[in-house]
Amino acid sequence: MSDGSNGNGNGNGNGSSNGNDNGSSNGGKRSLRQVSATDPVANLPAIEGFPASEKVYVEQDGLAVPVRRIHLSGGEPAFDVYDTSGPQGHDPHAGLPKLRAPWIEARLRDGDDGNRSQMHYARRGLITPEMRFVAIRERVEPTFVRDELAAGRAILPANIRHPESEPMIIGKNFLVKINANIGNSAVTSTIGEEVDKLRWAVKWGADTVMDLSTGKQIHETREWILRNSPVPIGTVPIYQCLEKVGGEPEKLTIDLFIETLIEQAEQGVDYFTIHAGVRLAYIPYTANRVTGIVSRGGSIMAKWCLSHHKENFLYTEFERICEVMKKYDVAFSLGDGLRPGSTADANDRAQLAELETLGELTDVAWKHDVQTMIEGPGHVPMHKIKENVELQQRLCKDAPFYTLGPLVTDIAPGYDHITSAIGAAMIGWFGTAMLCYVTPKEHLGLPNRDDVKDGVIAYKIAAHAADLAKGHPGARDRDDALSKARFEFRWEDQFHLSLDPDTAKDFHDETLPAPGAKGAHFCSMCGPKFCSMKITEEVRAIAERGLADKAAEFKQAGSTLYAGRDDHSH
Ligand code: SF4
């Protein structure tokens, strides 16, 4: 591994909390090497790129926005896809280049009033470089991005201490986004494995990543993740608070919570899940549930409320929390601590009471111009999904909805990436802005690298299916390009245009590995005689020949319309 330099003359990782209060984006003093005593990323596996693809930057308006360009055969034009993988080839010790540092510094220099949120700028009519970057990525006008942010219908998570992030937007009028959860637990995983999962998740298309670490080295793990993340990072700060009080929820205090928020905000976390809607009065509503309270954060806050018999301090001190959020531009992801953990509990009184409170808190956050999205369930059967979105949109005034799944049935442990992707596609179609992935390990164990990929791919499918159903402009272009390649038996193009080219090619190779098979007009599924696409090709050729013959016959007969009859036309 080379030492420190990332080739842009800015080799230091933007170190951890440095206590300086000016909001500067590069005030960190410690490199990632200094953060860890040993080298946690010494043996990271290389992340291979996609076949027939290159990362190119679309230069527009003084900005360079990444896309993945897929090269096709047969004279077809290259196809560009949205790319979340971030700058490649950087030493993880050095972290990624700080793309946003000059933009942030310029804003802090010129007219900083202490509120650094993109919503605050948007409400003052300003269009930031982050908004312009997003506009190019989403192929919309920058004014549209600004107006959606100002209205609270979208968020652009972009902590001023995470200058490595490439701006992205979450809102129902943009492409549906997906989140991948990573993070170690007290039982398993290392920092290196988590950095590897981060790079792996963004390769496959995760738009944001949540670091849900709960074990030892929580701060250090987060530092490595943030410095190497091109996408916004979310956390659930109450987890670290709980570590700090030895795992005893009743010892939590608002001061400890605020201190932890500042620690994480200084590191660059872009959004915080905060379970401020778990009110004391709602906890009894969960008493007769099949699966009680299944959110970790929700159960921690419920225990605190009951042991003190007091209102949730995250609710009563919410404005103090807003002060931290706006200073760094950390977005709220208002947690659904009382979400249903089984289809039996879906849309019950506890869930909907909390949602109402989240609507009330959205107003408070917006009073401070703090960007806000709302978390949603969980486990919901298909016929109850639409109601979730309608209620959330009404109660939370169109603030972006961010849902976990939902799983539409409880009977398939080991396959919950599928049970939940079904619900995710539906809820995305109805207007959910971001879908939190579920992996095959859900309910069973900490996901490994393979599970992360399976979860991301399942959710890319769900999000894209939702974009198609919503009629999002241009969403069908990739489907059309792939279908055309499929129909023309351009096998390699079909693989290259797919979400997971490796698996598509491996499956084809399983029965037809010879290079010549990649030009064959059939595959092993139906075989050469029963290939319906080949037969269609032949049918079309016959039809075309038949039409040509008929035309020639017509000409030969003197090109008269009604041969052998008087022409009585008028
Ligand atoms: S053989 Fe069947 S599955 Fe394979 S390309 Fe032809 S129609 Fe499609």
PDB file of C-alpha atoms in Angstrom, residues 164-317:
ATOM      1  CA  GLU A 164     -15.807  13.304  -0.095  1.00  0.00           C
ATOM      2  CA  SER A 165     -19.481  12.684  -0.877  1.00  0.00           C
ATOM      3  CA  GLU A 166     -20.861  13.060  -4.392  1.00  0.00           C
ATOM      4  CA  PRO A 167     -24.165  14.958  -4.076  1.00  0.00           C
ATOM      5  CA  MET A 168     -27.380  12.956  -4.477  1.00  0.00           C
ATOM      6  CA  ILE A 169     -31.008  13.700  -3.764  1.00  0.00           C
ATOM      7  CA  ILE A 170     -33.865  11.816  -2.092  1.00  0.00           C
ATOM      8  CA  GLY A 171     -37.392  12.812  -3.037  1.00  0.00           C
ATOM      9  CA  LYS A 172     -40.428  11.357  -4.764  1.00  0.00           C
ATOM     10  CA  ASN A 173     -39.915  13.467  -7.889  1.00  0.00           C
ATOM     11  CA  PHE A 174     -36.451  12.019  -8.465  1.00  0.00           C
ATOM     12  CA  LEU A 175     -35.126   8.518  -9.127  1.00  0.00           C
ATOM     13  CA  VAL A 176     -36.006   6.133  -6.294  1.00  0.00           C
ATOM     14  CA  LYS A 177     -32.902   5.566  -4.177  1.00  0.00           C
ATOM     15  CA  ILE A 178     -31.701   2.628  -2.115  1.00  0.00           C
ATOM     16  CA  ASN A 179     -29.781   2.366   1.128  1.00  0.00           C
ATOM     17  CA  ALA A 180     -27.507  -0.482   2.217  1.00  0.00           C
ATOM     18  CA  ASN A 181     -26.834  -1.127   5.901  1.00  0.00           C
ATOM     19  CA  ILE A 182     -23.377  -2.164   7.034  1.00  0.00           C
ATOM     20  CA  GLY A 183     -21.627  -2.087  10.407  1.00  0.00           C
ATOM     21  CA  ASN A 184     -20.168  -4.554  12.824  1.00  0.00           C
ATOM     22  CA  SER A 185     -21.858  -6.033  15.871  1.00  0.00           C
ATOM     23  CA  ALA A 186     -20.434  -6.994  19.244  1.00  0.00           C
ATOM     24  CA  VAL A 187     -20.265 -10.563  17.975  1.00  0.00           C
ATOM     25  CA  THR A 188     -18.588 -10.330  14.603  1.00  0.00           C
ATOM     26  CA  SER A 189     -16.779  -8.365  11.848  1.00  0.00           C
ATOM     27  CA  THR A 190     -13.803  -6.033  11.614  1.00  0.00           C
ATOM     28  CA  ILE A 191     -13.178  -2.505  10.331  1.00  0.00           C
ATOM     29  CA  GLY A 192     -11.596  -3.903   7.170  1.00  0.00           C
ATOM     30  CA  GLU A 193     -14.646  -6.041   6.433  1.00  0.00           C
ATOM     31  CA  GLU A 194     -16.939  -3.055   6.875  1.00  0.00           C
ATOM     32  CA  VAL A 195     -14.866  -0.813   4.586  1.00  0.00           C
ATOM     33  CA  ASP A 196     -14.916  -3.642   2.069  1.00  0.00           C
ATOM     34  CA  LYS A 197     -18.723  -3.915   2.357  1.00  0.00           C
ATOM     35  CA  LEU A 198     -19.025  -0.161   1.820  1.00  0.00           C
ATOM     36  CA  ARG A 199     -16.986  -0.270  -1.396  1.00  0.00           C
ATOM     37  CA  TRP A 200     -18.834  -3.378  -2.507  1.00  0.00           C
ATOM     38  CA  ALA A 201     -22.275  -1.877  -1.800  1.00  0.00           C
ATOM     39  CA  VAL A 202     -21.586   1.329  -3.758  1.00  0.00           C
ATOM     40  CA  LYS A 203     -20.159  -0.666  -6.657  1.00  0.00           C
ATOM     41  CA  TRP A 204     -23.515  -2.423  -7.035  1.00  0.00           C
ATOM     42  CA  GLY A 205     -25.454   0.802  -6.722  1.00  0.00           C
ATOM     43  CA  ALA A 206     -26.209   1.725  -3.094  1.00  0.00           C
ATOM     44  CA  ASP A 207     -27.123   5.425  -3.040  1.00  0.00           C
ATOM     45  CA  THR A 208     -26.515   5.823   0.686  1.00  0.00           C
ATOM     46  CA  VAL A 209     -25.020   3.557   3.319  1.00  0.00           C
ATOM     47  CA  MET A 210     -25.937   3.330   6.984  1.00  0.00           C
ATOM     48  CA  ASP A 211     -23.222   2.391   9.436  1.00  0.00           C
ATOM     49  CA  LEU A 212     -25.106   0.493  12.110  1.00  0.00           C
ATOM     50  CA  SER A 213     -22.035  -0.582  14.070  1.00  0.00           C
ATOM     51  CA  THR A 214     -22.737  -1.436  17.669  1.00  0.00           C
ATOM     52  CA  GLY A 215     -19.573  -3.220  18.740  1.00  0.00           C
ATOM     53  CA  LYS A 216     -16.238  -1.942  19.957  1.00  0.00           C
ATOM     54  CA  GLN A 217     -14.312   0.621  17.870  1.00  0.00           C
ATOM     55  CA  ILE A 218     -17.533   2.308  16.831  1.00  0.00           C
ATOM     56  CA  HIS A 219     -15.912   5.735  16.325  1.00  0.00           C
ATOM     57  CA  GLU A 220     -12.910   4.332  14.493  1.00  0.00           C
ATOM     58  CA  THR A 221     -15.015   2.162  12.196  1.00  0.00           C
ATOM     59  CA  ARG A 222     -17.109   5.175  11.263  1.00  0.00           C
ATOM     60  CA  GLU A 223     -14.012   7.252  10.529  1.00  0.00           C
ATOM     61  CA  TRP A 224     -12.708   4.693   8.045  1.00  0.00           C
ATOM     62  CA  ILE A 225     -16.114   4.394   6.427  1.00  0.00           C
ATOM     63  CA  LEU A 226     -16.687   8.140   6.087  1.00  0.00           C
ATOM     64  CA  ARG A 227     -13.306   8.926   4.619  1.00  0.00           C
ATOM     65  CA  ASN A 228     -13.815   6.253   2.001  1.00  0.00           C
ATOM     66  CA  SER A 229     -17.452   6.877   1.186  1.00  0.00           C
ATOM     67  CA  PRO A 230     -18.580   8.650  -1.988  1.00  0.00           C
ATOM     68  CA  VAL A 231     -22.204   8.359  -0.819  1.00  0.00           C
ATOM     69  CA  PRO A 232     -23.959   9.921   2.183  1.00  0.00           C
ATOM     70  CA  ILE A 233     -23.556   7.973   5.414  1.00  0.00           C
ATOM     71  CA  GLY A 234     -26.346   7.582   7.948  1.00  0.00           C
ATOM     72  CA  THR A 235     -26.122   6.363  11.548  1.00  0.00           C
ATOM     73  CA  VAL A 236     -28.341   5.692  14.555  1.00  0.00           C
ATOM     74  CA  PRO A 237     -26.496   7.716  17.235  1.00  0.00           C
ATOM     75  CA  ILE A 238     -28.390   6.145  20.141  1.00  0.00           C
ATOM     76  CA  TYR A 239     -26.387   2.940  19.527  1.00  0.00           C
ATOM     77  CA  GLN A 240     -23.143   4.667  20.403  1.00  0.00           C
ATOM     78  CA  CYS A 241     -24.790   6.387  23.373  1.00  0.00           C
ATOM     79  CA  LEU A 242     -25.809   2.993  24.673  1.00  0.00           C
ATOM     80  CA  GLU A 243     -22.217   1.754  24.380  1.00  0.00           C
ATOM     81  CA  LYS A 244     -21.157   4.806  26.387  1.00  0.00           C
ATOM     82  CA  VAL A 245     -23.501   3.947  29.287  1.00  0.00           C
ATOM     83  CA  GLY A 246     -22.516   0.294  29.372  1.00  0.00           C
ATOM     84  CA  GLY A 247     -25.637  -0.963  27.636  1.00  0.00           C
ATOM     85  CA  GLU A 248     -28.089   0.354  30.263  1.00  0.00           C
ATOM     86  CA  PRO A 249     -30.765   2.494  28.538  1.00  0.00           C
ATOM     87  CA  GLU A 250     -31.998   4.098  31.768  1.00  0.00           C
ATOM     88  CA  LYS A 251     -28.626   5.872  32.101  1.00  0.00           C
ATOM     89  CA  LEU A 252     -29.050   7.770  28.816  1.00  0.00           C
ATOM     90  CA  THR A 253     -29.344  11.562  29.005  1.00  0.00           C
ATOM     91  CA  ILE A 254     -29.961  14.338  26.515  1.00  0.00           C
ATOM     92  CA  ASP A 255     -26.526  15.812  27.241  1.00  0.00           C
ATOM     93  CA  LEU A 256     -24.824  12.542  26.389  1.00  0.00           C
ATOM     94  CA  PHE A 257     -26.955  12.319  23.274  1.00  0.00           C
ATOM     95  CA  ILE A 258     -26.069  15.839  22.100  1.00  0.00           C
ATOM     96  CA  GLU A 259     -22.393  15.204  22.800  1.00  0.00           C
ATOM     97  CA  THR A 260     -22.582  12.048  20.667  1.00  0.00           C
ATOM     98  CA  LEU A 261     -24.393  13.880  17.876  1.00  0.00           C
ATOM     99  CA  ILE A 262     -21.639  16.489  17.778  1.00  0.00           C
ATOM    100  CA  GLU A 263     -18.961  13.781  17.777  1.00  0.00           C
ATOM    101  CA  GLN A 264     -20.575  12.059  14.803  1.00  0.00           C
ATOM    102  CA  ALA A 265     -21.472  15.292  13.003  1.00  0.00           C
ATOM    103  CA  GLU A 266     -17.830  16.396  13.294  1.00  0.00           C
ATOM    104  CA  GLN A 267     -16.793  13.156  11.624  1.00  0.00           C
ATOM    105  CA  GLY A 268     -19.165  13.851   8.747  1.00  0.00           C
ATOM    106  CA  VAL A 269     -22.274  11.686   9.194  1.00  0.00           C
ATOM    107  CA  ASP A 270     -24.870  12.933   6.699  1.00  0.00           C
ATOM    108  CA  TYR A 271     -28.097  11.761   8.302  1.00  0.00           C
ATOM    109  CA  PHE A 272     -29.137  10.606  11.740  1.00  0.00           C
ATOM    110  CA  THR A 273     -31.933   8.218  12.566  1.00  0.00           C
ATOM    111  CA  ILE A 274     -33.520   9.674  15.683  1.00  0.00           C
ATOM    112  CA  HIS A 275     -36.418   7.940  17.413  1.00  0.00           C
ATOM    113  CA  ALA A 276     -38.076  11.078  18.726  1.00  0.00           C
ATOM    114  CA  GLY A 277     -41.582   9.841  17.933  1.00  0.00           C
ATOM    115  CA  VAL A 278     -41.569   7.002  20.506  1.00  0.00           C
ATOM    116  CA  ARG A 279     -43.706   8.800  23.069  1.00  0.00           C
ATOM    117  CA  LEU A 280     -44.406   7.451  26.527  1.00  0.00           C
ATOM    118  CA  ALA A 281     -48.139   7.259  25.882  1.00  0.00           C
ATOM    119  CA  TYR A 282     -47.711   5.064  22.791  1.00  0.00           C
ATOM    120  CA  ILE A 283     -45.725   2.288  24.439  1.00  0.00           C
ATOM    121  CA  PRO A 284     -48.782   0.528  25.946  1.00  0.00           C
ATOM    122  CA  TYR A 285     -50.224   0.280  22.406  1.00  0.00           C
ATOM    123  CA  THR A 286     -47.519  -2.298  21.665  1.00  0.00           C
ATOM    124  CA  ALA A 287     -48.466  -4.563  24.579  1.00  0.00           C
ATOM    125  CA  ASN A 288     -50.655  -6.930  22.592  1.00  0.00           C
ATOM    126  CA  ARG A 289     -48.606  -7.019  19.446  1.00  0.00           C
ATOM    127  CA  VAL A 290     -47.358 -10.305  18.038  1.00  0.00           C
ATOM    128  CA  THR A 291     -43.794  -8.972  17.827  1.00  0.00           C
ATOM    129  CA  GLY A 292     -43.751  -6.000  20.232  1.00  0.00           C
ATOM    130  CA  ILE A 293     -41.148  -3.307  19.489  1.00  0.00           C
ATOM    131  CA  VAL A 294     -38.653  -4.528  16.889  1.00  0.00           C
ATOM    132  CA  SER A 295     -36.654  -1.368  16.271  1.00  0.00           C
ATOM    133  CA  ARG A 296     -33.446  -1.392  18.314  1.00  0.00           C
ATOM    134  CA  GLY A 297     -33.614   2.373  18.826  1.00  0.00           C
ATOM    135  CA  GLY A 298     -37.338   2.191  19.561  1.00  0.00           C
ATOM    136  CA  SER A 299     -36.889  -0.449  22.238  1.00  0.00           C
ATOM    137  CA  ILE A 300     -34.019   1.488  23.854  1.00  0.00           C
ATOM    138  CA  MET A 301     -36.112   4.662  24.090  1.00  0.00           C
ATOM    139  CA  ALA A 302     -39.177   2.750  25.283  1.00  0.00           C
ATOM    140  CA  LYS A 303     -37.109   1.271  28.104  1.00  0.00           C
ATOM    141  CA  TRP A 304     -35.815   4.731  29.048  1.00  0.00           C
ATOM    142  CA  CYS A 305     -39.354   6.200  29.071  1.00  0.00           C
ATOM    143  CA  LEU A 306     -40.761   3.397  31.195  1.00  0.00           C
ATOM    144  CA  SER A 307     -37.911   3.225  33.679  1.00  0.00           C
ATOM    145  CA  HIS A 308     -38.131   6.986  34.354  1.00  0.00           C
ATOM    146  CA  HIS A 309     -41.836   7.235  33.613  1.00  0.00           C
ATOM    147  CA  LYS A 310     -41.037  10.342  31.622  1.00  0.00           C
ATOM    148  CA  GLU A 311     -41.578  11.607  28.101  1.00  0.00           C
ATOM    149  CA  ASN A 312     -38.864  10.675  25.576  1.00  0.00           C
ATOM    150  CA  PHE A 313     -36.080  13.263  25.878  1.00  0.00           C
ATOM    151  CA  LEU A 314     -35.517  13.131  22.127  1.00  0.00           C
ATOM    152  CA  TYR A 315     -39.049  14.498  21.774  1.00  0.00           C
ATOM    153  CA  THR A 316     -38.940  17.087  24.560  1.00  0.00           C
ATOM    154  CA  GLU A 317     -35.461  18.371  23.559  1.00  0.00           C
TER     155      GLU A 317
END
